[in-house]
């Protein structure tokens, strides 16, 4: 590495370490997109105000003492538009998304709450369809929806149906998982093709003169996660589901938190041809597109094949792939080895080319 | 009671027992108001779909096994308009409301999650003010905000800021509390003046040419609840915070669930003169107006004075009052003895004269 390159990286590193500060006066869509703007908002406004040991902005679930038990708690609001799309709807999305945040935290998902914010005029038949879909997703994931709340806002103050789910689970295996365990030499795996969900929702909006044979990947991940952790209880170092911001955002957040670099081989990342085609037409990199049934695993490099075998033993991980490796430096950066033999930095995006995807 | 009266009551009872069914094709503001329309929506659409032993539509919190511990979990979405009002804002409301649902369930409030749905254009300074207010309320209630999520929707698809909080607590004392324990002879107490919050928010909208010197009662209730339960660990039969739909809705729901009647003396219900005045001008009964820092207690009738003393020992219960008594019949009805010596039925309202109060 030349001195000039090192200087650039040092400058990037200094910028990264500066306390983040929201500079905008008003909230923009980017603040909800899961990228840099969201990270800044969370670190400046939320983490500052709510500071406590359990609140870790990076992690999707908080590990908590509850009497003699250890619990994981996680929450997500769902504002996907449209509420129905090929392969799913806001209901199963809201159940699966929260189940998955628990699963990748190493928790056994048990209970969900659901808060509904409905817009006046929303069809009751659609609400029935959504609750039926939530119930089916909860059965499939083995969780119970135990408490809820409904509010209604006037026309023009909502968009049909928003749902906030909160999940609680037993922290069976949470102790051994986390960015602190990710180290150089770890293998990076994805559990299946990326970008299906985001592209599906975008096409379902019908704003683009584009059709593709693709459905959302929304699914519960507790079983493939368990298959992986059963096979390698010690060797799996961290898991993250790749939702808002896609796989690229997960890799960046983990690289920053763990103080490591990541090298990813573009040709090794599984992407369906239809997703690739849609992304090319739109000028979007599929690595940034949200999935709702895929996760990234960081596993001891010596056990990558066992991990891949364990994932592929489950239908939900049939197309799992080894996509790259954790390196020592340059700390905090994700490097993509392109199909053409080049290397480029895959940075966090400020916003998201696809708003309201989940 | 004459035969005719009995026939009327039988007919009401048969109607009540019929499985509730939402007849409207579209969601209306009434479905979110906490009255009859909400009850029907919850029983028909939600309880039907999510049926499981822990889901009790009546109770605000679900009591759950989590490993060796017993947990209470509860959730509420907050859509109050305006977000700032005299005495509080949507932030402390969202913390106190969920803390209070845990407290009246007999749980020790410990952890909160917070999901934000922000409208594009919402001032970042307002969000800072709201999160500061949440943090202060959490400190006051002794809970930690441990996990959260932020989504942003386009202009015209929200209304500034909506917050969904979910609370988890240890079910220290939840075993002995519930509608099943409410019985004829129980004393009915309220912990303070009713209706302050609802009237304050309504006046803060500025749509009425009316001013009154009143501020929201938003406050955490875990301390006055603990004072009461410490004094009468066995004799307190049930507690409920009187939020959407006010004290009248609490009384109706408990009367129906417990299969008892309630007699309330209008002149015994504490209502501030300013609240009374505003309600009179608007033609609203303060018994239906939301509080956010008041609860109703059902206590063994022989220990009403001890209960009152325990409540009044805490600043938050200084103006507590004994307002009525549980009777055996007519089952499911709430009867108000008016200041003029008459009796009238206080039924559940279909909707709410004051939408988006919490």
XYZ file of C-alpha atoms in Angstrom:
716
model
C 0.000 0.000 0.000
C 1.473 3.401 -0.962
C 1.698 6.225 1.531
C -0.994 8.134 -0.329
C -3.450 5.254 0.004
C -2.611 4.996 3.708
C -3.227 8.720 4.141
C -6.606 8.449 2.496
C -7.561 5.525 4.713
C -6.393 7.426 7.804
C -8.526 10.357 6.819
C -11.530 8.086 6.348
C -10.841 6.518 9.731
C -10.647 9.905 11.482
C -13.917 10.961 9.873
C -15.544 7.752 11.014
C -14.456 8.291 14.611
C -15.914 11.786 14.839
C -19.098 11.766 16.893
C -21.901 11.583 14.344
C -24.261 14.532 14.208
C -27.497 14.947 12.266
C -26.966 18.086 10.146
C -30.352 18.216 8.464
C -33.078 20.303 10.103
C -35.851 18.003 8.935
C -36.309 14.249 8.689
C -35.847 12.880 5.167
C -36.648 9.482 3.695
C -32.927 8.678 3.949
C -33.188 8.727 7.761
C -35.400 5.660 7.544
C -33.476 3.813 4.866
C -31.064 1.891 7.070
C -27.885 3.444 5.638
C -25.534 6.190 6.810
C -28.291 8.718 7.514
C -30.134 6.209 9.726
C -26.915 5.299 11.511
C -26.217 8.975 12.235
C -29.773 9.556 13.461
C -29.624 6.523 15.745
C -26.212 7.364 17.154
C -26.849 11.089 17.576
C -30.515 11.368 18.571
C -31.509 7.975 19.996
C -28.366 6.459 21.502
C -27.514 9.800 23.073
C -30.889 10.157 24.749
C -31.492 6.543 25.764
C -27.910 5.647 26.720
C -27.829 2.460 28.782
C -25.687 -0.657 28.737
C -28.263 -2.817 26.952
C -28.820 -0.371 24.094
C -26.339 -1.322 21.415
C -27.144 0.571 18.224
C -25.501 -2.092 16.082
C -27.387 -5.098 17.366
C -30.943 -5.832 16.386
C -31.759 -7.405 19.739
C -30.976 -6.429 23.325
C -29.896 -9.195 25.699
C -31.517 -8.616 29.097
C -31.755 -10.156 32.539
C -35.320 -11.033 33.483
C -35.356 -12.669 36.902
C -33.401 -15.896 36.555
C -33.725 -15.882 32.759
C -31.900 -14.147 29.954
C -34.176 -12.606 27.372
C -33.628 -11.038 23.962
C -35.976 -8.200 22.974
C -36.210 -6.594 19.546
C -38.623 -4.314 17.697
C -39.342 -3.202 14.132
C -41.947 -0.977 12.529
C -43.244 -2.034 9.113
C -44.421 0.559 6.590
C -43.974 -1.443 3.365
C -45.828 -0.069 0.341
C -47.841 -1.745 -1.109
C -49.060 -3.858 1.813
C -49.623 -6.870 -0.478
C -46.896 -8.066 -2.882
C -45.974 -11.337 -4.605
C -44.859 -13.861 -2.009
C -46.155 -12.062 1.063
C -47.682 -9.029 2.724
C -46.993 -6.604 5.564
C -48.394 -9.191 7.999
C -45.989 -12.072 7.453
C -43.207 -9.548 6.935
C -43.880 -8.083 10.397
C -43.837 -11.522 12.006
C -40.880 -12.970 10.093
C -38.776 -9.837 10.399
C -38.978 -9.789 14.173
C -38.629 -13.575 14.472
C -35.472 -13.278 12.373
C -33.977 -10.518 14.501
C -34.392 -12.841 17.482
C -33.061 -15.883 15.615
C -29.859 -14.203 14.411
C -29.284 -12.946 17.976
C -29.113 -16.601 19.005
C -32.455 -16.393 20.792
C -35.321 -18.859 20.711
C -38.271 -16.751 19.432
C -41.280 -17.122 21.740
C -43.612 -14.135 21.922
C -44.630 -11.223 19.716
C -46.639 -8.072 20.327
C -48.269 -6.186 17.468
C -49.237 -2.504 17.335
C -51.399 -1.442 14.376
C -51.714 2.115 13.066
C -54.577 2.023 10.560
C -55.687 4.788 8.230
C -59.362 5.641 8.233
C -60.918 3.965 5.182
C -58.629 0.910 5.150
C -60.682 -2.105 3.993
C -61.587 -4.438 6.870
C -61.204 -7.368 4.424
C -57.562 -6.374 3.879
C -57.018 -6.240 7.624
C -58.477 -9.747 7.940
C -56.122 -10.962 5.213
C -53.151 -9.370 6.985
C -54.010 -10.818 10.400
C -54.562 -14.267 8.844
C -51.152 -14.001 7.250
C -49.598 -12.941 10.576
C -51.237 -15.870 12.311
C -49.920 -18.318 9.696
C -46.410 -16.858 9.927
C -46.524 -17.046 13.733
C -47.573 -20.712 13.604
C -44.791 -21.480 11.151
C -42.223 -19.796 13.373
C -43.596 -21.326 16.557
C -44.298 -17.989 18.244
C -47.458 -16.646 19.877
C -48.838 -13.153 19.258
C -49.712 -12.357 22.853
C -50.715 -8.718 23.042
C -51.576 -5.869 20.698
C -52.990 -2.429 20.173
C -54.881 -0.632 17.412
C -54.942 3.063 16.638
C -56.753 4.731 13.747
C -55.605 7.993 12.150
C -57.531 10.227 9.763
C -57.319 9.857 5.994
C -54.083 11.347 4.740
C -52.297 10.792 8.065
C -51.233 7.219 7.352
C -51.035 4.810 4.439
C -53.470 1.974 4.976
C -51.706 -0.117 7.569
C -48.501 0.194 9.594
C -47.493 -2.552 12.019
C -44.911 -2.511 14.795
C -43.939 -5.916 16.153
C -41.794 -6.544 19.199
C -40.335 -9.958 19.900
C -39.157 -11.626 23.062
C -37.158 -14.824 23.166
C -34.948 -16.888 25.413
C -31.279 -16.030 24.978
C -30.219 -19.657 24.592
C -27.105 -19.036 22.556
C -26.736 -15.278 22.463
C -23.597 -15.273 24.606
C -21.274 -16.517 21.894
C -22.506 -14.324 19.034
C -21.571 -10.750 18.237
C -19.301 -8.415 16.344
C -16.711 -8.750 19.109
C -16.130 -12.356 17.996
C -15.671 -11.599 14.286
C -11.952 -11.897 13.368
C -9.635 -12.006 10.380
C -9.836 -15.370 8.658
C -13.577 -15.784 9.255
C -15.577 -17.017 6.299
C -18.534 -14.871 5.165
C -21.610 -16.837 4.058
C -25.023 -15.780 2.815
C -27.953 -18.139 3.322
C -29.472 -17.699 -0.150
C -29.994 -15.442 -3.187
C -30.068 -11.755 -2.301
C -32.405 -8.920 -3.263
C -35.614 -10.839 -4.045
C -37.729 -8.985 -1.508
C -36.683 -5.448 -2.397
C -37.036 -5.965 -6.137
C -40.419 -7.657 -5.695
C -41.844 -4.791 -3.649
C -40.473 -2.190 -6.013
C -42.016 -3.923 -9.018
C -45.311 -4.404 -7.154
C -45.647 -0.612 -6.965
C -46.257 -0.683 -10.689
C -44.484 2.636 -11.209
C -41.953 1.033 -13.526
C -42.739 -0.491 -16.873
C -40.959 -3.631 -15.826
C -42.052 -7.157 -14.945
C -39.906 -9.920 -13.511
C -40.711 -13.391 -12.283
C -39.639 -12.828 -8.703
C -41.357 -13.159 -5.319
C -40.417 -11.896 -1.867
C -38.085 -14.123 0.146
C -39.940 -13.313 3.393
C -39.521 -16.352 5.645
C -38.648 -17.272 9.211
C -34.954 -18.035 9.684
C -34.960 -19.755 13.060
C -34.587 -23.240 11.544
C -31.607 -22.646 9.230
C -30.010 -20.606 12.039
C -30.513 -23.542 14.423
C -29.099 -25.969 11.836
C -25.964 -23.837 11.588
C -25.567 -23.341 15.355
C -26.178 -27.047 16.028
C -23.415 -27.978 13.581
C -20.936 -25.352 14.808
C -21.920 -24.137 18.283
C -18.544 -22.489 18.939
C -17.348 -21.661 15.451
C -20.203 -19.383 14.346
C -19.105 -15.895 15.438
C -21.936 -13.656 14.307
C -25.214 -13.714 12.367
C -27.224 -10.839 10.859
C -30.313 -10.850 8.689
C -29.821 -8.697 5.597
C -32.893 -6.446 5.568
C -32.854 -2.659 4.927
C -29.672 -1.810 3.060
C -29.061 -5.439 2.118
C -25.913 -7.514 2.504
C -23.640 -4.517 1.811
C -24.992 -2.660 4.852
C -24.572 -5.695 7.132
C -20.960 -6.104 6.005
C -20.185 -2.427 6.570
C -21.753 -2.302 10.024
C -19.936 -5.427 11.149
C -16.630 -4.285 9.617
C -16.886 -1.004 11.539
C -17.982 -2.608 14.800
C -15.356 -5.350 14.691
C -12.573 -3.141 13.328
C -11.854 -5.523 10.459
C -12.000 -5.504 6.667
C -14.131 -7.719 4.444
C -13.354 -9.022 0.987
C -16.333 -10.213 -1.022
C -16.216 -11.913 -4.427
C -18.964 -10.484 -6.588
C -19.280 -13.661 -8.660
C -19.811 -15.763 -5.518
C -22.870 -13.780 -4.353
C -26.034 -15.636 -5.374
C -28.425 -13.324 -7.255
C -31.366 -14.570 -9.308
C -31.192 -13.587 -13.004
C -34.528 -11.742 -12.722
C -33.251 -9.730 -9.750
C -29.989 -9.015 -11.496
C -31.846 -7.881 -14.605
C -34.156 -5.562 -12.687
C -31.236 -4.127 -10.708
C -29.228 -3.492 -13.895
C -32.103 -1.629 -15.501
C -32.494 0.481 -12.366
C -28.793 1.038 -11.779
C -28.958 -0.523 -8.320
C -26.418 -2.946 -6.884
C -28.264 -6.064 -5.618
C -25.899 -6.110 -2.641
C -27.817 -3.092 -1.272
C -31.287 -4.522 -1.871
C -33.293 -5.712 1.142
C -33.942 -9.392 1.780
C -36.458 -10.576 4.363
C -35.460 -14.231 4.572
C -31.676 -14.234 4.224
C -28.847 -13.863 6.678
C -25.116 -13.337 6.675
C -22.970 -15.647 8.817
C -19.410 -15.024 10.007
C -17.837 -18.414 10.737
C -14.347 -19.612 11.683
C -12.605 -19.958 8.301
C -11.515 -23.539 8.982
C -15.151 -24.643 9.203
C -16.617 -22.911 6.166
C -17.482 -26.179 4.432
C -19.257 -27.585 7.480
C -21.204 -24.320 7.783
C -22.182 -24.432 4.143
C -23.267 -28.062 4.465
C -25.373 -27.291 7.560
C -27.082 -24.361 5.846
C -27.751 -26.303 2.667
C -29.338 -29.130 4.673
C -32.325 -26.824 5.242
C -34.664 -25.790 2.392
C -34.312 -22.177 3.523
C -30.512 -22.409 3.062
C -30.412 -24.611 -0.034
C -28.666 -21.928 -2.097
C -26.324 -20.739 0.634
C -22.913 -19.587 -0.558
C -19.461 -18.699 0.715
C -19.027 -15.144 -0.552
C -15.860 -13.825 1.069
C -13.523 -13.562 3.984
C -12.765 -11.256 6.907
C -9.341 -9.576 6.727
C -7.320 -7.587 9.260
C -7.060 -4.345 7.219
C -8.066 -1.785 6.010
C -10.153 -1.623 9.165
C -13.841 -0.828 8.663
C -13.856 -1.238 4.893
C -15.665 -3.693 2.637
C -13.871 -4.482 -0.630
C -15.608 -6.112 -3.570
C -13.571 -8.185 -6.005
C -15.559 -7.628 -9.165
C -16.259 -10.235 -11.805
C -13.868 -8.318 -14.071
C -10.928 -8.686 -11.681
C -11.067 -5.184 -10.188
C -11.566 -4.093 -6.587
C -13.959 -1.437 -5.346
C -15.064 -0.173 -1.959
C -18.627 -1.081 -1.006
C -19.515 1.748 1.363
C -22.644 2.430 3.383
C -25.155 4.358 1.283
C -26.545 7.571 2.734
C -30.108 6.590 1.894
C -31.741 3.774 -0.031
C -32.721 3.680 -3.671
C -35.863 1.792 -2.601
C -37.767 3.509 0.235
C -40.510 1.767 2.258
C -39.434 -1.731 1.318
C -40.166 -3.109 4.815
C -87.359 -5.232 39.283
C -90.444 -5.627 37.077
C -90.743 -8.365 34.470
C -90.397 -5.806 31.729
C -87.105 -4.539 33.088
C -85.859 -8.128 33.410
C -86.873 -8.848 29.802
C -84.952 -5.823 28.609
C -81.888 -6.875 30.567
C -82.166 -10.451 29.188
C -82.310 -9.091 25.680
C -79.235 -6.939 26.317
C -77.468 -9.974 27.752
C -78.314 -12.161 24.723
C -77.042 -9.443 22.387
C -73.851 -9.194 24.384
C -73.220 -12.937 24.137
C -73.545 -13.027 20.342
C -70.120 -13.397 18.721
C -69.100 -9.859 17.797
C -68.684 -9.157 14.112
C -67.312 -6.065 12.375
C -70.087 -4.948 10.018
C -68.352 -1.980 8.451
C -66.416 -2.532 5.228
C -63.844 0.114 6.054
C -61.943 1.139 9.157
C -63.323 4.255 10.842
C -61.892 6.449 13.572
C -64.260 4.685 15.985
C -62.286 1.440 15.546
C -59.341 3.100 17.213
C -61.241 4.899 19.950
C -61.204 2.181 22.598
C -64.999 1.756 22.836
C -67.448 -0.755 21.410
C -66.140 -0.537 17.842
C -62.587 -1.249 19.029
C -63.811 -4.118 21.196
C -65.628 -5.663 18.229
C -62.598 -5.246 15.962
C -60.295 -6.829 18.529
C -62.621 -9.745 19.269
C -63.595 -10.433 15.662
C -60.461 -9.694 13.636
C -57.530 -9.961 16.052
C -58.534 -12.463 18.743
C -59.945 -14.758 16.059
C -56.741 -14.796 14.054
C -54.201 -14.825 16.876
C -56.101 -17.136 19.271
C -53.765 -18.458 21.956
C -54.011 -18.891 25.720
C -51.910 -15.829 26.540
C -53.925 -13.448 24.363
C -56.647 -12.043 26.555
C -58.365 -9.179 24.747
C -59.430 -7.600 28.009
C -56.066 -7.416 29.678
C -53.490 -4.831 28.756
C -50.601 -7.154 29.487
C -49.953 -10.818 28.714
C -48.419 -12.949 31.484
C -45.847 -15.307 29.965
C -43.361 -17.991 30.952
C -39.813 -17.099 29.984
C -37.474 -19.842 31.141
C -37.693 -19.878 34.936
C -39.202 -16.389 35.052
C -42.694 -15.009 34.594
C -42.840 -11.971 32.363
C -45.559 -9.461 31.507
C -45.479 -8.005 27.990
C -47.628 -5.138 26.719
C -47.660 -2.795 23.726
C -49.288 0.479 22.681
C -49.039 2.707 19.628
C -49.178 6.462 20.223
C -50.613 8.785 17.589
C -51.574 11.743 19.791
C -52.185 15.009 17.968
C -50.587 17.474 18.615
C -47.350 15.770 19.676
C -46.648 18.524 22.245
C -49.318 19.611 24.741
C -49.380 21.237 28.196
C -47.899 18.843 30.741
C -46.266 16.443 28.300
C -45.681 15.195 24.796
C -45.950 12.004 22.764
C -42.593 10.889 24.191
C -43.393 10.759 27.898
C -46.899 9.563 27.021
C -45.415 6.577 25.150
C -43.155 5.699 28.071
C -45.667 6.304 30.879
C -48.525 4.558 29.069
C -46.606 1.331 28.648
C -45.056 1.526 32.117
C -48.585 1.924 33.495
C -49.953 -1.078 31.610
C -47.201 -3.142 33.224
C -47.742 -1.600 36.670
C -51.498 -2.243 36.774
C -50.827 -5.834 35.674
C -48.841 -6.228 38.896
C -45.549 -6.343 37.006
C -42.306 -4.595 37.841
C -41.586 -2.486 34.698
C -38.032 -3.118 33.454
C -37.507 -2.712 29.720
C -39.047 -0.779 26.842
C -38.638 -0.938 23.087
C -39.584 2.013 20.876
C -40.549 1.967 17.190
C -40.757 5.375 15.482
C -42.706 6.098 12.301
C -41.659 9.585 11.235
C -43.129 11.681 8.451
C -40.697 13.194 5.997
C -40.201 16.839 6.979
C -40.602 16.339 10.732
C -38.226 18.752 12.526
C -35.156 17.008 13.935
C -35.278 19.448 16.866
C -38.769 18.150 17.747
C -37.492 14.581 17.600
C -34.674 15.526 19.982
C -37.194 17.083 22.346
C -39.346 13.928 22.216
C -36.460 11.545 22.820
C -35.223 13.708 25.718
C -38.694 13.550 27.194
C -38.799 9.748 26.734
C -35.418 9.426 28.416
C -36.560 11.538 31.387
C -39.785 9.534 31.733
C -37.840 6.264 31.552
C -35.466 7.441 34.297
C -38.398 8.490 36.459
C -40.067 5.094 36.018
C -36.829 3.154 36.476
C -37.001 1.441 33.074
C -34.411 1.200 30.291
C -35.207 1.801 26.614
C -33.201 -1.103 25.233
C -33.987 -1.394 21.545
C -35.687 0.588 18.815
C -36.386 1.128 15.159
C -37.043 4.120 12.907
C -39.002 4.233 9.680
C -39.714 7.326 7.596
C -42.792 7.694 5.380
C -43.410 10.289 2.696
C -45.161 13.591 3.398
C -48.897 13.004 3.699
C -48.472 9.371 4.783
C -48.025 10.103 8.465
C -48.461 12.956 10.908
C -45.095 14.011 12.225
C -44.287 11.272 14.702
C -45.925 8.024 15.771
C -44.344 5.882 18.476
C -45.033 2.280 19.430
C -43.611 1.196 22.776
C -43.554 -2.343 24.093
C -42.820 -3.072 27.715
C -41.500 -6.113 29.510
C -41.563 -6.590 33.245
C -41.261 -9.219 35.918
C -44.650 -10.617 36.920
C -44.021 -10.156 40.621
C -47.623 -9.848 41.682
C -49.638 -10.550 38.567
C -51.032 -13.837 39.886
C -53.512 -12.282 42.251
C -54.891 -9.572 39.965
C -57.562 -9.873 37.302
C -61.234 -9.588 36.446
C -61.773 -13.137 37.751
C -61.116 -11.842 41.274
C -63.555 -8.897 41.105
C -66.655 -9.721 43.167
C -69.785 -8.109 44.582
C -68.947 -5.962 47.570
C -65.635 -4.754 46.141
C -64.959 -1.054 46.514
C -64.188 0.934 43.365
C -61.487 3.592 43.731
C -59.948 6.050 41.298
C -56.432 7.298 41.972
C -57.089 10.958 41.132
C -59.116 13.510 39.153
C -60.288 12.159 35.801
C -60.193 13.591 32.274
C -57.288 16.027 32.549
C -55.280 14.460 29.728
C -58.078 14.207 27.170
C -59.338 17.733 27.760
C -55.788 19.144 27.630
C -55.016 17.511 24.276
C -58.326 18.578 22.813
C -57.782 22.175 23.861
C -54.169 22.074 22.600
C -55.513 21.470 19.088
C -56.780 25.011 19.153
C -59.842 24.164 17.120
C -62.151 25.306 19.876
C -62.470 28.840 21.115
C -61.924 27.612 24.622
C -59.135 27.896 27.154
C -58.850 26.133 30.483
C -56.124 25.988 33.075
C -55.492 22.274 32.799
C -52.446 20.104 32.005
C -52.113 16.447 31.074
C -51.964 13.972 33.962
C -49.384 11.824 32.138
C -47.294 10.151 34.851
C -45.875 6.769 35.791
C -48.137 4.818 38.148
C -45.781 2.125 39.394
C -45.227 3.851 42.740
C -48.861 4.465 43.786
C -49.662 0.944 42.530
C -46.854 -0.457 44.695
C -48.068 1.583 47.689
C -51.518 0.050 47.289
C -50.282 -3.513 46.766
C -47.847 -3.242 49.677
C -50.693 -2.181 51.971
C -53.170 -4.797 50.721
C -51.331 -7.612 48.949
C -54.337 -9.962 48.998
C -57.251 -7.560 49.085
C -56.600 -5.670 45.844
C -58.478 -7.672 43.204
C -57.839 -5.782 39.994
C -56.225 -2.600 38.665
C -56.662 -0.830 35.326
C -55.328 2.444 34.043
C -58.115 4.603 32.618
C -56.785 5.651 29.211
C -58.795 5.591 25.929
C -62.490 5.687 26.798
C -61.792 6.819 30.351
C -63.078 5.391 33.629
C -66.470 4.504 32.101
C -64.833 2.137 29.606
C -62.742 0.435 32.295
C -65.832 -0.123 34.424
C -67.805 -1.557 31.509
C -65.065 -3.912 30.403
C -64.515 -5.212 33.917
C -68.258 -5.541 34.570
C -68.627 -7.648 31.418
C -65.543 -9.764 32.055
C -66.373 -10.406 35.707
C -70.132 -10.800 35.169
C -70.938 -8.214 37.825
C -72.629 -4.815 38.029
C -71.069 -1.567 39.157
C -72.695 1.336 40.928
C -70.856 4.637 40.755
C -71.772 7.839 42.548
C -71.324 10.753 40.185
C -70.665 13.220 42.994
C -67.838 11.040 44.347
C -65.841 11.067 41.108
C -63.078 13.672 41.340
C -63.173 16.027 38.335
C -61.328 19.352 38.240
C -63.627 22.353 37.727
C -61.773 23.322 34.522
C -62.242 19.809 33.111
C -65.879 19.782 34.145
C -66.436 23.142 32.504
C -64.804 22.136 29.231
C -66.741 18.868 29.186
C -70.033 20.646 29.811
C -69.430 23.076 26.959
C -68.600 20.159 24.658
C -71.381 17.882 25.844
C -68.941 15.167 26.892
C -69.136 13.145 30.095
C -65.736 13.366 31.884
C -66.139 9.689 32.798
C -65.362 8.868 29.151
C -62.369 11.172 28.834
C -58.886 9.620 28.715
C -56.454 9.936 31.589
C -52.796 8.968 31.273
C -51.840 8.929 34.921
C -54.896 7.549 36.727
C -56.050 4.057 37.540
C -59.147 2.302 38.819
C -58.746 -0.170 41.691
C -61.181 -2.915 42.713
C -60.528 -3.720 46.363
C -62.199 -5.915 48.985
C -64.973 -3.671 50.348
C -63.896 -4.175 53.970
C -60.541 -2.574 53.223
C -61.624 0.476 51.248
C -60.310 2.916 53.858
C -56.898 1.256 54.022
C -56.734 1.330 50.225
C -57.645 5.005 50.144
C -55.048 5.775 52.800
C -52.336 3.889 50.926
C -53.145 5.698 47.673
C -53.259 9.106 49.314
C -49.853 8.499 50.899
C -48.311 8.971 47.441
C -48.335 12.368 45.650
C -49.676 10.638 42.552
C -52.682 9.376 44.554
C -53.231 12.407 46.775
C -56.737 13.009 45.397
C -57.769 9.348 45.231
C -61.446 8.684 45.898
C -63.865 5.882 46.629
C -66.388 6.220 43.802
C -68.620 3.161 43.989
C -69.146 -0.497 44.635
C -69.374 -3.784 42.722
C -72.817 -5.419 42.841
C -74.051 -8.872 41.826
C -76.650 -7.720 39.291
C -77.584 -6.594 36.645
C -74.579 -8.456 35.278
C -72.365 -6.502 32.908
C -73.939 -3.118 33.560
C -72.543 0.076 35.034
C -75.085 2.260 36.821
C -74.423 5.884 37.658
C -76.194 7.441 40.625
C -76.417 11.028 39.476
C -75.969 14.084 41.618
C -79.709 14.686 41.216
C -80.664 11.322 42.735
C -81.418 9.502 39.487
C -79.811 6.387 38.008
C -78.589 5.957 34.448
C -76.714 3.275 32.578
C -73.153 4.184 31.629
C -72.621 2.047 28.540
C -69.583 1.563 26.335
C -69.500 4.232 23.642
C -69.187 3.059 20.039
C -66.443 5.566 19.296
C -64.861 8.437 21.146
C -65.757 12.117 21.078
C -62.009 12.855 21.176
C -59.986 10.937 18.588
C -56.180 10.657 18.696
C -55.869 11.558 22.337
C -53.059 9.039 22.932
